[in-house]
Amino acid sequence: MQERFNLEKTYQYLLIALAFLMPLTVSLANLVIVIIVLLWLCSGDYKSKYNEIISSKLLISSIVFYILHIIGMFWTEDLEWGFHILHKMWYFLLLLPVLYTIVKKEYTKYYIYAFLVAIALTEILSYLVWFEVIGEFRKAYLHNPTPFMSSVSYNPFLAFTIYLVIHEILFNKELKKLMLGLYSFFSIVMIINMFITGGRAGQVAFFALMAILILQYFTGQRIKALIVALIFIPAVFITAYQISPNFEHRVNLAIDEIVNYDVKTVAKHQSASSSAGIRILFAINSWEIIKENALLGAGTGDFPNEYKKISVRNSPNAPYADNPHNMYVLVLVQLGIVGLLSMLSIMYYQIKLSFKGSNRFFRDVGFALPLLFLVIMWSDSYLLGHFTGLLFVFFSSFLYKDFEKS
């Protein structure tokens, strides 16, 4: 009994450490993950673990999604890239079920605190670089100060953290004045930081999450929620556009790329390629692969080779791609409609389970997490990335815990 108690405590310390390391370092976070998984595999009680996993539709959908990647290896031509994808996606087969069976809801606040402290550290370093107090380092440079990850991953983290902090401000009635002031300051600092960095997917997700937060706050008052959203969101957008040259440039560029998009120009002139423009080209070229492999896809590892064949013919001077920077398109190419439905089933069960939560935090945040990814996955393959993939899996492991039993 004492051994069991100590193991449970060890798990919780490791989970808190993982929550802290998750936004900061790949290597140390992976070390903690390996320790957790090895402890879990060696700790016995396999029947209980199996029963807990098999009774969760969310975990089953996650495992099925991974198994489809294994099945897709049978008709893939590029086995090396296929194994690379399997390696990237292993969180869905093993890590999510492992974490799900060891997380404790009573420790949720400690996971969240550790995560927020890590984000606060990134904020401090980001501003120190931006104000030129310290020099540029790692991925942080003056015009895009994102210390530990690229802005592609950093801004979705910020968007989700801003949501968590403002949710506490609005709904945690037990929040002390000191913490209320600290959280308020923290949220303002993060919102400003959101618009001095360059991740547009995270910025779009921020506005989506703020809209959801307003709806959650004005539950049953749709007209009031709509009015507040129509005032707050444009106000933040216009303020950011006027104050941040980086945000103004990125918005203008995105509008110009979409309004004046010419597939022939982008296809023939690499110099005309741009962030949004090239993503559109990736999607157009990928569609030709999808049409020929609609049901089951071209295979787990075949996106790079299949895309190159199409690109050589349609857009010889444009960049090649090993993924289309769109999770929906990538899964459709690899695994077809079956794979896409499998991936969406994970988000479906998350949303469905969030409505069963009696606790406001789990209900609201449980809905916000899949919404975040449903938005950002239009602009990149976020479930493949270490930082964002781990964010999705870690929070999924405790936000929906026990809901299927209620």
Coordinates of C-alpha atoms in Angstrom, one line a residue:
M1 CA 0.0 0.0 0.0
Q2 CA 2.9 2.3 0.9
E3 CA 4.6 1.5 -2.4
R4 CA 1.4 2.3 -4.3
F5 CA 1.0 5.6 -2.5
N6 CA 4.6 6.5 -3.3
L7 CA 4.2 5.6 -6.9
E8 CA 1.1 7.8 -7.2
K9 CA 3.0 10.7 -5.6
T10 CA 5.9 10.1 -8.0
Y11 CA 3.5 10.3 -10.9
Q12 CA 2.1 13.6 -9.8
Y13 CA 5.5 15.2 -9.3
L14 CA 6.5 14.0 -12.7
L15 CA 3.3 15.4 -14.2
I16 CA 3.8 18.7 -12.6
A17 CA 7.4 18.7 -13.9
L18 CA 6.1 17.9 -17.4
A19 CA 3.5 20.7 -17.3
F20 CA 6.4 23.1 -16.5
L21 CA 8.9 21.7 -19.0
M22 CA 6.3 21.3 -21.8
P23 CA 6.6 24.9 -23.2
L24 CA 10.3 25.2 -22.5
T25 CA 12.4 22.3 -23.7
V26 CA 11.9 19.3 -25.9
S27 CA 14.7 17.1 -24.4
L28 CA 13.8 17.5 -20.8
A29 CA 10.1 17.1 -21.4
N30 CA 10.8 13.9 -23.4
L31 CA 13.0 12.6 -20.5
V32 CA 10.1 13.1 -18.1
I33 CA 7.8 11.4 -20.6
V34 CA 10.1 8.4 -20.9
I35 CA 10.3 8.0 -17.1
I36 CA 6.5 8.2 -16.8
V37 CA 6.0 5.6 -19.5
L38 CA 8.6 3.2 -18.1
L39 CA 7.2 3.5 -14.6
W40 CA 3.7 2.8 -16.0
L41 CA 4.8 -0.2 -18.0
C42 CA 6.7 -1.7 -15.1
S43 CA 4.2 -1.0 -12.3
G44 CA 1.8 -3.8 -13.0
D45 CA -2.0 -3.7 -12.4
Y46 CA -2.4 -4.2 -16.2
K47 CA -6.0 -5.4 -16.0
S48 CA -7.1 -2.2 -14.2
K49 CA -5.2 0.0 -16.7
Y50 CA -6.7 -1.9 -19.7
N51 CA -10.2 -1.6 -18.3
E52 CA -9.8 2.1 -17.8
I53 CA -8.5 2.7 -21.3
I54 CA -11.0 0.4 -23.0
S55 CA -13.9 2.1 -21.2
S56 CA -13.0 5.6 -22.7
K57 CA -14.3 6.4 -26.1
L58 CA -11.8 9.3 -26.2
L59 CA -8.9 7.0 -25.7
I60 CA -10.2 4.4 -28.1
S61 CA -10.6 7.1 -30.8
S62 CA -7.0 8.2 -30.2
I63 CA -5.6 4.7 -30.4
V64 CA -7.6 4.0 -33.6
F65 CA -6.3 7.2 -35.2
Y66 CA -2.7 5.9 -34.6
I67 CA -3.5 2.3 -35.7
L68 CA -4.8 3.8 -39.0
H69 CA -1.3 5.2 -39.5
I70 CA 0.1 1.7 -38.9
I71 CA -2.3 0.2 -41.4
G72 CA -1.4 3.0 -43.9
M73 CA 2.2 1.7 -43.9
F74 CA 1.0 -1.4 -45.8
W75 CA 0.5 0.6 -49.0
T76 CA 3.1 3.3 -48.5
E77 CA 6.1 3.4 -50.8
D78 CA 8.3 5.5 -48.6
L79 CA 8.7 3.4 -45.4
E80 CA 11.4 5.6 -44.0
W81 CA 9.1 8.7 -44.0
G82 CA 6.2 6.5 -42.8
F83 CA 8.2 5.4 -39.7
H84 CA 9.1 9.1 -39.2
I85 CA 5.3 9.9 -39.0
L86 CA 4.7 7.0 -36.7
H87 CA 7.4 8.3 -34.4
K88 CA 5.8 11.8 -34.5
M89 CA 2.3 10.5 -33.7
W90 CA 3.1 7.9 -30.9
Y91 CA 1.6 10.2 -28.2
F92 CA -1.8 9.1 -29.5
L93 CA -1.1 5.4 -29.1
L94 CA 0.7 5.4 -25.8
L95 CA 1.2 8.7 -24.0
L96 CA -2.4 9.9 -23.9
P97 CA -3.7 6.5 -22.5
V98 CA -0.8 6.4 -20.0
L99 CA -1.4 10.0 -18.8
Y100 CA -5.1 9.4 -18.6
T101 CA -4.7 6.5 -16.2
I102 CA -2.4 8.4 -13.8
V103 CA -3.7 12.0 -13.7
K104 CA -5.7 13.0 -10.7
K105 CA -8.3 15.8 -10.9
E106 CA -7.4 17.0 -7.5
Y107 CA -3.9 17.8 -8.8
T108 CA -5.2 19.8 -11.8
K109 CA -4.5 23.2 -10.2
Y110 CA -0.8 22.2 -9.7
Y111 CA -0.6 21.1 -13.4
I112 CA -2.0 24.5 -14.4
Y113 CA 0.2 26.5 -12.0
A114 CA 3.3 24.8 -13.3
F115 CA 2.3 25.4 -16.9
L116 CA 1.5 29.1 -16.1
V117 CA 4.8 29.6 -14.4
A118 CA 6.6 28.3 -17.5
I119 CA 4.6 30.6 -19.8
A120 CA 5.4 33.5 -17.5
L121 CA 9.1 32.7 -17.8
T122 CA 8.8 32.7 -21.6
E123 CA 7.0 36.1 -21.4
I124 CA 9.8 37.6 -19.3
L125 CA 12.5 36.4 -21.7
S126 CA 10.4 37.5 -24.7
Y127 CA 10.1 41.1 -23.4
L128 CA 13.8 41.2 -22.3
V129 CA 14.7 40.4 -25.9
W130 CA 12.1 42.8 -27.4
F131 CA 13.3 45.7 -25.2
E132 CA 16.9 44.7 -26.0
V133 CA 17.8 44.2 -22.4
I134 CA 19.4 40.8 -23.4
G135 CA 20.6 39.7 -26.8
E136 CA 18.9 37.4 -29.2
F137 CA 19.1 33.7 -28.4
R138 CA 17.7 30.4 -29.6
K139 CA 14.5 31.2 -31.5
A140 CA 14.1 34.7 -30.0
Y141 CA 15.1 37.7 -32.0
L142 CA 14.1 41.3 -31.9
H143 CA 11.2 41.3 -34.3
N144 CA 9.9 37.9 -33.3
P145 CA 10.8 37.3 -29.6
T146 CA 9.7 33.7 -29.1
P147 CA 12.4 32.1 -26.8
F148 CA 11.8 28.4 -26.8
M149 CA 9.8 27.6 -29.9
S150 CA 8.9 29.1 -33.2
S151 CA 6.1 31.6 -33.4
V152 CA 4.1 28.9 -35.3
S153 CA 3.8 27.0 -32.0
Y154 CA 4.3 29.9 -29.5
N155 CA 1.2 31.9 -30.4
P156 CA -1.2 28.9 -30.0
F157 CA 0.3 28.4 -26.6
L158 CA -0.2 32.0 -25.8
A159 CA -3.8 32.0 -27.1
F160 CA -4.7 29.0 -24.9
T161 CA -2.9 30.4 -21.8
I162 CA -4.7 33.8 -22.2
Y163 CA -7.9 31.9 -22.3
L164 CA -7.0 29.9 -19.1
V165 CA -6.0 33.1 -17.2
I166 CA -9.0 35.2 -18.2
H167 CA -11.3 32.3 -17.4
E168 CA -9.9 32.3 -13.9
I169 CA -10.4 36.0 -13.6
L170 CA -14.0 35.7 -14.7
F171 CA -15.2 32.6 -13.0
N172 CA -13.0 31.8 -10.0
K173 CA -14.9 33.6 -7.2
E174 CA -12.3 32.5 -4.6
L175 CA -9.5 34.3 -6.4
K176 CA -7.6 36.6 -3.9
K177 CA -7.1 40.2 -4.8
L178 CA -3.4 39.7 -5.2
M179 CA -3.9 36.8 -7.6
L180 CA -6.6 38.7 -9.4
G181 CA -4.2 41.6 -10.0
L182 CA -1.4 39.3 -11.0
Y183 CA -3.6 37.4 -13.5
S184 CA -5.0 40.6 -14.9
F185 CA -1.5 42.0 -15.5
F186 CA -0.4 38.6 -16.9
S187 CA -3.3 38.5 -19.4
I188 CA -2.6 42.0 -20.7
V189 CA 1.1 41.3 -21.0
M190 CA 0.4 38.1 -23.0
I191 CA -2.2 39.8 -25.3
I192 CA 0.4 42.4 -26.1
N193 CA 3.0 39.7 -26.7
M194 CA 0.6 37.9 -29.0
F195 CA 0.7 40.8 -31.4
I196 CA 4.4 41.6 -31.3
T197 CA 5.2 38.1 -32.5
G198 CA 4.4 36.6 -35.9
G199 CA 2.2 33.5 -35.5
R200 CA -1.0 34.3 -37.3
A201 CA -2.7 31.0 -36.6
G202 CA -2.3 31.7 -32.8
Q203 CA -3.7 35.2 -33.4
V204 CA -6.8 33.8 -35.2
A205 CA -7.2 31.2 -32.4
F206 CA -6.9 34.0 -29.8
F207 CA -9.9 35.8 -31.3
A208 CA -11.9 32.5 -31.6
L209 CA -11.2 31.6 -27.9
M210 CA -12.1 35.1 -26.8
A211 CA -15.4 34.8 -28.6
I212 CA -16.1 31.4 -26.9
L213 CA -15.1 32.9 -23.5
I214 CA -17.6 35.7 -24.0
L215 CA -20.3 33.2 -24.9
Q216 CA -19.4 31.1 -21.9
Y217 CA -19.6 34.2 -19.6
F218 CA -22.9 35.3 -20.9
T219 CA -24.5 31.9 -20.9
G220 CA -28.2 32.1 -21.9
Q221 CA -27.7 35.8 -22.9
R222 CA -26.8 35.5 -26.6
I223 CA -27.7 39.0 -27.6
K224 CA -25.5 40.5 -24.9
A225 CA -22.7 38.1 -25.7
L226 CA -22.9 39.1 -29.4
I227 CA -22.8 42.8 -28.5
V228 CA -19.8 42.3 -26.2
A229 CA -18.0 40.2 -28.8
L230 CA -18.7 42.7 -31.6
I231 CA -17.2 45.4 -29.4
F232 CA -14.3 43.6 -27.7
I233 CA -12.8 41.6 -30.6
P234 CA -12.7 44.5 -33.2
A235 CA -11.4 46.8 -30.5
V236 CA -8.5 44.5 -29.7
F237 CA -7.9 43.9 -33.4
I238 CA -7.8 47.6 -34.3
T239 CA -5.6 48.5 -31.3
A240 CA -3.1 45.8 -32.3
Y241 CA -3.2 46.8 -35.9
Q242 CA -2.5 50.5 -35.0
I243 CA 0.2 49.8 -32.4
S244 CA 2.1 46.8 -33.7
P245 CA 3.9 47.2 -37.0
N246 CA 4.5 43.5 -37.1
F247 CA 0.8 42.7 -36.8
E248 CA -0.1 45.4 -39.3
H249 CA 2.4 44.0 -41.9
R250 CA 1.2 40.4 -41.4
V251 CA -2.5 41.3 -41.7
N252 CA -1.9 43.4 -44.8
L253 CA 0.2 40.6 -46.3
A254 CA -2.4 38.0 -45.6
I255 CA -5.2 40.1 -47.1
D256 CA -3.1 40.8 -50.2
E257 CA -2.1 37.2 -50.6
I258 CA -5.7 36.0 -50.4
V259 CA -7.4 38.7 -52.4
N260 CA -4.8 38.9 -55.2
Y261 CA -3.9 35.2 -55.2
D262 CA -2.9 33.9 -58.6
V263 CA -2.0 30.2 -58.6
K264 CA -0.2 30.4 -61.8
T265 CA 2.1 33.2 -60.5
V266 CA 2.9 31.3 -57.3
A267 CA 3.4 28.1 -59.2
K268 CA 5.9 29.6 -61.7
H269 CA 7.8 32.1 -59.5
Q270 CA 9.2 31.0 -56.2
S271 CA 9.8 34.7 -55.3
A272 CA 6.0 35.2 -55.4
S273 CA 5.6 32.5 -52.8
S274 CA 4.5 33.6 -49.4
S275 CA 3.2 32.1 -46.2
A276 CA -0.5 32.1 -47.1
G277 CA 0.0 31.9 -50.8
I278 CA 2.2 28.8 -50.6
R279 CA -0.3 27.1 -48.3
I280 CA -3.0 27.6 -50.9
L281 CA -0.7 26.1 -53.5
F282 CA 0.0 23.1 -51.2
A283 CA -3.7 22.5 -50.8
I284 CA -4.4 22.8 -54.5
N285 CA -1.7 20.4 -55.4
S286 CA -2.6 18.0 -52.6
W287 CA -6.2 17.9 -53.8
E288 CA -5.0 16.0 -56.9
I289 CA -3.5 13.3 -54.6
I290 CA -6.7 13.2 -52.5
K291 CA -9.0 12.7 -55.5
E292 CA -7.0 9.6 -56.5
N293 CA -6.9 8.2 -53.0
A294 CA -10.1 9.5 -51.4
L295 CA -11.1 6.7 -49.2
L296 CA -7.9 5.3 -47.6
G297 CA -5.3 7.8 -48.7
A298 CA -1.9 7.4 -50.5
G299 CA -0.2 5.9 -47.4
T300 CA 1.3 7.0 -44.1
G301 CA 4.7 8.0 -45.6
D302 CA 3.8 9.0 -49.1
F303 CA 3.0 12.7 -48.9
P304 CA 6.5 14.0 -49.8
N305 CA 6.9 11.7 -52.9
E306 CA 3.3 12.1 -54.1
Y307 CA 3.4 15.8 -53.7
K308 CA 6.7 16.1 -55.6
K309 CA 5.2 14.3 -58.6
I310 CA 2.3 16.8 -58.7
S311 CA 4.5 19.8 -57.9
V312 CA 7.0 19.0 -60.7
R313 CA 4.1 19.1 -63.2
N314 CA 2.0 22.0 -61.8
S315 CA 4.4 24.2 -60.0
P316 CA 8.1 23.4 -60.8
N317 CA 9.5 26.6 -59.4
A318 CA 7.6 26.6 -56.2
P319 CA 9.0 25.0 -53.0
Y320 CA 8.4 21.3 -52.4
A321 CA 6.7 20.2 -49.1
D322 CA 7.1 17.3 -46.8
N323 CA 3.7 18.3 -45.3
P324 CA 1.1 20.7 -46.6
H325 CA 1.0 22.9 -43.4
N326 CA -2.6 21.9 -43.0
M327 CA -3.5 18.9 -40.7
Y328 CA -6.8 18.2 -42.5
V329 CA -5.1 18.1 -45.9
L330 CA -2.2 16.0 -44.6
V331 CA -4.5 13.3 -43.0
L332 CA -6.6 13.2 -46.2
V333 CA -3.6 12.6 -48.3
Q334 CA -2.1 10.0 -46.0
L335 CA -5.3 8.2 -44.8
G336 CA -8.2 9.5 -46.8
I337 CA -11.7 10.2 -45.6
V338 CA -11.4 7.3 -43.1
G339 CA -8.4 8.9 -41.5
L340 CA -9.9 12.4 -41.4
L341 CA -13.1 11.1 -39.7
S342 CA -10.9 9.2 -37.2
M343 CA -9.0 12.4 -36.3
L344 CA -12.2 14.4 -36.0
S345 CA -13.7 11.8 -33.8
I346 CA -11.2 12.6 -31.1
M347 CA -12.4 16.3 -31.1
Y348 CA -16.0 15.1 -31.3
Y349 CA -15.6 13.1 -28.1
Q350 CA -13.7 15.9 -26.4
I351 CA -16.6 18.3 -27.1
K352 CA -19.2 15.8 -26.2
L353 CA -17.5 15.0 -22.9
S354 CA -17.0 18.7 -22.1
F355 CA -20.8 19.1 -21.9
K356 CA -21.0 16.4 -19.3
G357 CA -18.7 18.2 -16.9
S358 CA -20.3 19.5 -13.7
N359 CA -17.3 21.7 -12.8
R360 CA -17.2 24.9 -14.9
F361 CA -13.5 24.8 -15.4
F362 CA -13.5 21.3 -17.0
R363 CA -16.6 22.0 -19.0
D364 CA -15.4 25.3 -20.5
V365 CA -11.7 24.5 -21.0
G366 CA -12.7 21.0 -22.2
F367 CA -14.6 22.8 -25.0
A368 CA -11.9 25.4 -25.7
L369 CA -9.1 22.9 -26.2
P370 CA -10.5 21.1 -29.3
L371 CA -11.8 24.4 -30.7
L372 CA -8.2 25.8 -30.5
F373 CA -6.9 22.9 -32.6
L374 CA -9.8 22.8 -35.0
V375 CA -8.9 26.4 -35.8
I376 CA -5.1 26.3 -36.0
M377 CA -4.9 23.0 -37.9
W378 CA -6.1 24.8 -41.0
S379 CA -2.7 26.5 -41.1
D380 CA -0.2 23.8 -40.0
S381 CA 0.1 20.2 -39.0
Y382 CA -0.1 20.9 -35.3
L383 CA -0.6 17.4 -34.1
L384 CA 2.8 16.5 -35.6
G385 CA 4.7 19.2 -33.7
H386 CA 6.3 18.3 -30.4
F387 CA 5.2 21.4 -28.5
T388 CA 1.6 21.6 -29.7
G389 CA 1.1 17.8 -29.9
L390 CA 2.1 17.5 -26.3
L391 CA -0.1 20.5 -25.3
F392 CA -3.1 18.7 -26.9
V393 CA -2.3 15.3 -25.3
F394 CA -1.4 16.6 -21.9
F395 CA -4.5 18.7 -21.3
S396 CA -6.7 16.0 -22.9
S397 CA -5.5 13.5 -20.3
F398 CA -7.1 15.3 -17.4
L399 CA -9.8 17.6 -18.8
Y400 CA -12.1 14.7 -19.6
K401 CA -11.1 12.3 -16.9
D402 CA -14.1 10.4 -15.4
F403 CA -16.7 12.2 -17.5
E404 CA -17.6 9.0 -19.3
K405 CA -18.5 7.4 -16.0
S406 CA -20.9 10.1 -15.0

